Coordinates of N, CA and C in Angstrom, one line a residue:
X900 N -19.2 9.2 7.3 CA -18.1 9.7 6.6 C -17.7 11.0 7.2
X901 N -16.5 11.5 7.7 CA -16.4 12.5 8.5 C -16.1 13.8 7.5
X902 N -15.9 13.6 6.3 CA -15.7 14.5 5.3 C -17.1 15.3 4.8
X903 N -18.1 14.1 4.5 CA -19.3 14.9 3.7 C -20.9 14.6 5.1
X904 N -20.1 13.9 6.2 CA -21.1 13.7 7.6 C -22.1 12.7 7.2
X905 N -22.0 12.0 6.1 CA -22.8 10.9 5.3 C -22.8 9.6 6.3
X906 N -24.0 9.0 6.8 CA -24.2 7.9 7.5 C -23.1 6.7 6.3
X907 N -22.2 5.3 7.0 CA -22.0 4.4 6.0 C -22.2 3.4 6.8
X908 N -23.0 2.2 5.8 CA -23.4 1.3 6.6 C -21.9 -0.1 5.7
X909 N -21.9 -0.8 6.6 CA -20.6 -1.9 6.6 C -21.4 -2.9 5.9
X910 N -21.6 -3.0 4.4 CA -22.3 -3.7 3.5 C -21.5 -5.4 3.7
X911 N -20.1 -5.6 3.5 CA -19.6 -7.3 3.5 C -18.0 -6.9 4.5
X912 N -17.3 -7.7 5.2 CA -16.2 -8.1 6.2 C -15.8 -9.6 5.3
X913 N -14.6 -9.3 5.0 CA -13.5 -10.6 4.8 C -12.1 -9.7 4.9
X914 N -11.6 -11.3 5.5 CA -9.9 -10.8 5.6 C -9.4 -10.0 4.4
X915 N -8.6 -9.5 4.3 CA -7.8 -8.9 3.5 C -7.4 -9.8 2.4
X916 N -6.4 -10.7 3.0 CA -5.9 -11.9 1.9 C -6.9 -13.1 1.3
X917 N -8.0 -12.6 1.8 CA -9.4 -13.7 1.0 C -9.4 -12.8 0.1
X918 N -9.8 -11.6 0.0 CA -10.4 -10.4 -0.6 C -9.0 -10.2 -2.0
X919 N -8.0 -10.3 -1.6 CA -6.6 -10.2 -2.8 C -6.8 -11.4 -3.6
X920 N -7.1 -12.7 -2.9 CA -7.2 -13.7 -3.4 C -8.3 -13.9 -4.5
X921 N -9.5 -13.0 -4.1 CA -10.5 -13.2 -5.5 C -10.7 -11.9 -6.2
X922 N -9.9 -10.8 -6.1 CA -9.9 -9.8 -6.4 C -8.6 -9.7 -7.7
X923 N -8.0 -10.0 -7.4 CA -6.5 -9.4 -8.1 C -6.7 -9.4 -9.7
X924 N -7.1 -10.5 -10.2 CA -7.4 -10.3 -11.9 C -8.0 -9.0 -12.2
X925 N -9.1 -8.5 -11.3 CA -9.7 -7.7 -12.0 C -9.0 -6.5 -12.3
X926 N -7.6 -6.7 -11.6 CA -7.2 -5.0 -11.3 C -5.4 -5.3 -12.3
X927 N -5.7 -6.4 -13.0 CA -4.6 -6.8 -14.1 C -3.5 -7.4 -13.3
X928 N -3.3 -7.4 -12.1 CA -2.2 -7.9 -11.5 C -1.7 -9.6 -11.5
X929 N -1.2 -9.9 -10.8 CA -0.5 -11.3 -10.1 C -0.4 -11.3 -9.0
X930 N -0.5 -12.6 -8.5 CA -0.6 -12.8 -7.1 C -0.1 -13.7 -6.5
X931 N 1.5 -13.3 -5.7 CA 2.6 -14.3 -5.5 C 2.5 -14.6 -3.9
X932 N 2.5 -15.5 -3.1 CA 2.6 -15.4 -1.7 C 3.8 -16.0 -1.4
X933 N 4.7 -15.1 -0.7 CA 6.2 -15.2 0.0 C 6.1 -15.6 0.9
X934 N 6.5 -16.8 1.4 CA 7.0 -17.3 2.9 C 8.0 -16.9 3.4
X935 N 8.0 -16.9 4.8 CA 9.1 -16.6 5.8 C 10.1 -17.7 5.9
X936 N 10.2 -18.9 5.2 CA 10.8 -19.8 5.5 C 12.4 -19.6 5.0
X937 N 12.5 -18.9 4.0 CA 13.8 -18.1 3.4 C 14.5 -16.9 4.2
X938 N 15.7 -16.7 4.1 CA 16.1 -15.2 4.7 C 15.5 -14.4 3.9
X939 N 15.6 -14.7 2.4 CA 14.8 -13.5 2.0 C 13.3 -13.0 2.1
X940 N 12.7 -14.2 2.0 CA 11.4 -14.4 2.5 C 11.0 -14.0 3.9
X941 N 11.3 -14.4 4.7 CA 11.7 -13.3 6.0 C 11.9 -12.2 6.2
X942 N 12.7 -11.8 5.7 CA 13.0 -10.3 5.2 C 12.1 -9.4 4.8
X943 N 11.5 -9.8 3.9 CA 10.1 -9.6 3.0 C 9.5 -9.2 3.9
X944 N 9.1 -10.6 4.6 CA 7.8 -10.5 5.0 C 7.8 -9.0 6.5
X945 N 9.0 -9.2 7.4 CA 9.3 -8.3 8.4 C 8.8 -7.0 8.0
X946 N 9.8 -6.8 6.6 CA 9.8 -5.4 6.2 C 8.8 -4.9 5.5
X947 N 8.1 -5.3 5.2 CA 6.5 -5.0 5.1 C 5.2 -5.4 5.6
X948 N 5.3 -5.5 6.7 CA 4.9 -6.0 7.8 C 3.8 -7.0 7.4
X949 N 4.7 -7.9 6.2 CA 3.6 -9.0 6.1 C 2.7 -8.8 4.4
X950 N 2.7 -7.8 3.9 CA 2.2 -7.6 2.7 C 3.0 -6.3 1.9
X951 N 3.5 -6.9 0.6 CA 4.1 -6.0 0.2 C 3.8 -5.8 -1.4
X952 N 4.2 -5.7 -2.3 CA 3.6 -5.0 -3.9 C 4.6 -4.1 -4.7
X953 N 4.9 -4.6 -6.0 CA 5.4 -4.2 -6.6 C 4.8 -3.1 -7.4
X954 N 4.9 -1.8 -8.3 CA 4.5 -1.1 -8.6 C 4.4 -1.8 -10.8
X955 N 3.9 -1.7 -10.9 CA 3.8 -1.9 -12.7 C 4.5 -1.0 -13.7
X956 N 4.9 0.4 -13.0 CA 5.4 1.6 -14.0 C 6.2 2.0 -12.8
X957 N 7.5 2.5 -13.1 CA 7.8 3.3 -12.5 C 7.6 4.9 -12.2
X958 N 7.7 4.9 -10.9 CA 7.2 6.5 -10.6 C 8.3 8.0 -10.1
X959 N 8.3 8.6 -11.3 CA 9.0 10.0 -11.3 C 8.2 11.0 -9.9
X960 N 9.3 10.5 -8.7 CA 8.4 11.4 -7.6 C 8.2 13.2 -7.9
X961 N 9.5 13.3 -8.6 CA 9.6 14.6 -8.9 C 8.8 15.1 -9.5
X962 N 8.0 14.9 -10.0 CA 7.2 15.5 -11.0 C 5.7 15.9 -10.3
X963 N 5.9 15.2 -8.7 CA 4.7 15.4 -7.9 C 4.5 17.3 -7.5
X964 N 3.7 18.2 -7.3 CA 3.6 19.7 -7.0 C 3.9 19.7 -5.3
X965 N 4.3 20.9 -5.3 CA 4.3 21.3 -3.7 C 2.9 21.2 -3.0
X966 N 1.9 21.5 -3.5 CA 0.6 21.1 -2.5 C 1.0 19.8 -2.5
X967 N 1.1 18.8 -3.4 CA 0.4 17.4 -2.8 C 1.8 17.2 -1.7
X968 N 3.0 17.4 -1.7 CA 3.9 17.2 -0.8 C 3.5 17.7 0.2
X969 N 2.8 18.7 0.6 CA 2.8 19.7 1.2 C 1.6 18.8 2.5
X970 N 0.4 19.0 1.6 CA -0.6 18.1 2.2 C -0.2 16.6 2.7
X971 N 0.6 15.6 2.4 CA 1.1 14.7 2.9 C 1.5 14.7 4.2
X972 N 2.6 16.1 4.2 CA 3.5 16.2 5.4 C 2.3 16.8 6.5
X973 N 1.6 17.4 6.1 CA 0.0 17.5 6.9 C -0.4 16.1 8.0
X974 N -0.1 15.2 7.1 CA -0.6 13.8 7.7 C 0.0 13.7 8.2
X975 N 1.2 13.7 7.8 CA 2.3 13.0 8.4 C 2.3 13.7 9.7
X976 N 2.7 14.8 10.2 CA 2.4 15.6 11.2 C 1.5 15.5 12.3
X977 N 0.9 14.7 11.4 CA -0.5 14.5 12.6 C -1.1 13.2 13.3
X978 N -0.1 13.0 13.3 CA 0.7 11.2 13.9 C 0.3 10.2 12.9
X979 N -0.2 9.9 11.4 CA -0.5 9.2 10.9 C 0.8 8.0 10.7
X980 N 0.3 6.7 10.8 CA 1.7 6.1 9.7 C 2.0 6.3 8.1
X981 N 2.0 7.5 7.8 CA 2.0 7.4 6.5 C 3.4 7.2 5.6
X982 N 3.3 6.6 4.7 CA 4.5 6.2 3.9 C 5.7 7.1 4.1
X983 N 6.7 7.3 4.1 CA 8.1 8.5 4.1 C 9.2 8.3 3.1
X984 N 9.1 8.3 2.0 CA 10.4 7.9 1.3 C 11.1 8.0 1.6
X985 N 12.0 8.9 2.7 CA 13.4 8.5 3.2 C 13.4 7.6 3.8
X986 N 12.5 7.5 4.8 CA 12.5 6.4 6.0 C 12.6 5.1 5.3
X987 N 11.4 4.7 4.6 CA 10.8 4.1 4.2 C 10.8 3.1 2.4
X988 N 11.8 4.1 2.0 CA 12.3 3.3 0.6 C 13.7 2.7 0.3
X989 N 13.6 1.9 -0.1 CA 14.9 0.6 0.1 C 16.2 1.1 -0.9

């Protein structure tokens, strides 16, 4: 761990969508799989490069402080791909 220099050992490896697939109850959700075979579905899938998710509440970004904005644009700056609301929200 580069934060606390802590050895971590790689306990289990499965795909991602195995892992959604037997996971998702626990975390109260649904689990819809969109094909590309639609424009819309296509679309979908492009623009989220394949996996995407709805939010359950909506979120008042405003209400977020200037550090956490502040620290984001940190990442952001530091070639991460990290999310961009302008860029990035529909």
């Amino acid at each position: 761990d580069k934060e606390t220099g802590g050895a971590l050992d790689k306990v289990e490896s499965k795909p991602l969508l195995e892992w959604f697939a037997e996971e998702y109850k626990k975390f109260g959700c649904t689990l819809e799989f969109v094909t590309n075979r639609s424009q819309e579905g296509s679309q979908f899938c492009r623009g989220f490069g394949g996996i995407g998710g709805t939010l359950r509440y909506q979120v008042d970004c405003s209400t977020f402080d200037e550090e956490q904005y502040e620290a984001y644009e940190d990442d952001a700056d530091s070639g991460s791909d990290a999310w961009d609301s302008d860029e990035d929200f529909i």
